[in-house]
């Protein structure tokens, strides 16, 4: 397939090759990124991209669905099995679209919704003002306690009682601690609100048993498929049987036209991979690596929001180091360590030049890094911070990072053995 591309479009072929080299020659710490397996990549790059399949299995608007129906049903059944959910919709194009569809299946424009504020670790689509969710709904935002960096559930409950939102959203994009979805469910129940839980970041940890599942406590659970879950880019919704019909209608025809069948095919494969003992070990190692890395970073004088991590990500508060987040992120990138600058709770600096750095372990764990390498990465980060204005030193660190990467080849060869395990469907 690549050689056809090489012949027809040498420019794009070369750019893909360069991106593959970049992904292999650096330590990727952006906590929402990962490497998919070759099997997922193959399924995603398959002929299913050629097929229109508006509707749902058995109820399509175009003919020729003999195979697509089987694929989508397989993906749905696998999703239901790994997340222990009544119902699954695997069509959302992304996490953002999934969230909007979830909200619109439980509330109408103009209703009040409540989610975590973006600068406190929430996602845009949890009602932040520049997002459509902040424009069409009356959005109330909760925060983390600025002293602890953690949720204060009593405060969230008080806010809920005061504003009586129709929907409360739990979940985050930059929150390093466990989230108690049971309490969120209770807070919602107490005021007669619906509970939407967004596990985009931690879905893989939920499947691997490293994080509490919101499925028993939420009306709808939303997720991406490409973060810790390690599938192709996409979104997915899970819900209780009572919400199935309206939730499906909210996705199609409410939000979308034809589903991306090639993505759904890749999601089906990723869900089979997630249902293996290997994936459980992976999730455990992601959390172990984050713990070790956070401890090493604190030992090296970094402040971490909330004082550490329970999951796959860390939020560094760089004020004590006197380095703006963007400056460190860019220096790290030159040293082949890729992260993203991020706000910290109550950040005194502006959002485009915030005081924090967000890093995580999902991708480096996929390429085989364990505790020993996690410590090395923490030391590299510290050395870059110490040499922030010394380009020669940064280049030298970059060479050492490359050497480490070369010992852990990226999963071009990365196929999770299925060990003859029985298929779910
Ligand atoms: C990444 C993320 C999303 C959005 O997913 P996209 O696929 O980028 O649209 C939604 N919610 C949370 C919590 C996320 O972290």
CSV table of N, CA, C and O and ligand atoms in Angstrom, one decimal, residues 94-96 99 123 172-173 198 200-201 224 226-227, ligand 1:
chain,number,residue,atom,x,y,z
A,94,UNK,N,-15.8,12.0,17.0
A,94,UNK,CA,-14.8,12.3,17.9
A,94,UNK,C,-15.4,12.5,19.3
A,94,UNK,O,-16.6,12.4,19.4
A,95,UNK,N,-14.5,12.7,20.3
A,95,UNK,CA,-15.0,12.9,21.6
A,95,UNK,C,-15.9,14.1,21.7
A,95,UNK,O,-16.8,14.1,22.5
A,96,UNK,N,-15.5,15.2,21.0
A,96,UNK,CA,-16.2,16.4,21.1
A,96,UNK,C,-17.7,16.2,20.6
A,96,UNK,O,-18.6,16.7,21.2
A,99,UNK,N,-19.7,14.2,23.0
A,99,UNK,CA,-20.2,15.0,24.1
A,99,UNK,C,-21.4,15.8,23.8
A,99,UNK,O,-22.4,15.9,24.5
A,123,UNK,N,-12.8,19.9,29.8
A,123,UNK,CA,-12.7,19.9,28.4
A,123,UNK,C,-13.5,21.1,27.9
A,123,UNK,O,-14.6,21.4,28.5
A,172,UNK,N,-12.5,14.8,33.0
A,172,UNK,CA,-11.6,15.9,32.8
A,172,UNK,C,-10.6,15.5,31.8
A,172,UNK,O,-10.4,14.4,31.3
A,173,UNK,N,-9.8,16.5,31.4
A,173,UNK,CA,-8.8,16.4,30.4
A,173,UNK,C,-7.4,16.6,31.0
A,173,UNK,O,-6.4,16.2,30.4
A,198,UNK,N,-17.5,11.8,31.2
A,198,UNK,CA,-16.6,11.8,30.0
A,198,UNK,C,-15.3,11.2,30.4
A,198,UNK,O,-14.5,11.8,31.1
A,200,UNK,N,-12.8,10.3,28.3
A,200,UNK,CA,-12.0,10.3,27.1
A,200,UNK,C,-10.5,9.9,27.4
A,200,UNK,O,-9.9,9.1,26.7
A,201,UNK,N,-10.0,10.5,28.5
A,201,UNK,CA,-8.6,10.2,28.8
A,201,UNK,C,-8.3,8.9,29.5
A,201,UNK,O,-7.3,8.2,29.2
A,224,UNK,N,-13.4,9.1,24.1
A,224,UNK,CA,-12.7,9.0,22.8
A,224,UNK,C,-12.2,7.5,22.7
A,224,UNK,O,-12.2,6.8,23.7
A,226,UNK,N,-9.1,6.9,21.1
A,226,UNK,CA,-7.7,7.0,20.7
A,226,UNK,C,-6.7,7.4,21.8
A,226,UNK,O,-5.5,7.6,21.5
A,227,UNK,N,-7.2,7.6,23.0
A,227,UNK,CA,-6.2,8.0,24.1
A,227,UNK,C,-5.7,6.7,24.8
A,227,UNK,O,-5.1,5.9,24.1
B,1,LIG,C1,-9.8,14.6,24.3
B,1,LIG,C2,-11.1,14.9,25.0
B,1,LIG,C3,-12.3,15.2,24.3
B,1,LIG,C4,-12.4,15.4,22.9
B,1,LIG,O1,-12.0,14.5,22.0
B,1,LIG,P1,-11.7,14.8,20.5
B,1,LIG,O2,-11.7,13.5,19.9
B,1,LIG,O3,-10.4,15.6,20.4
B,1,LIG,O4,-12.9,15.7,20.0
B,1,LIG,C5,-13.4,15.3,25.1
B,1,LIG,N1,-13.4,15.2,26.4
B,1,LIG,C6,-12.2,15.0,27.1
B,1,LIG,C7,-12.3,14.9,28.6
B,1,LIG,C8,-11.0,14.9,26.4
B,1,LIG,O5,-9.9,14.7,27.1
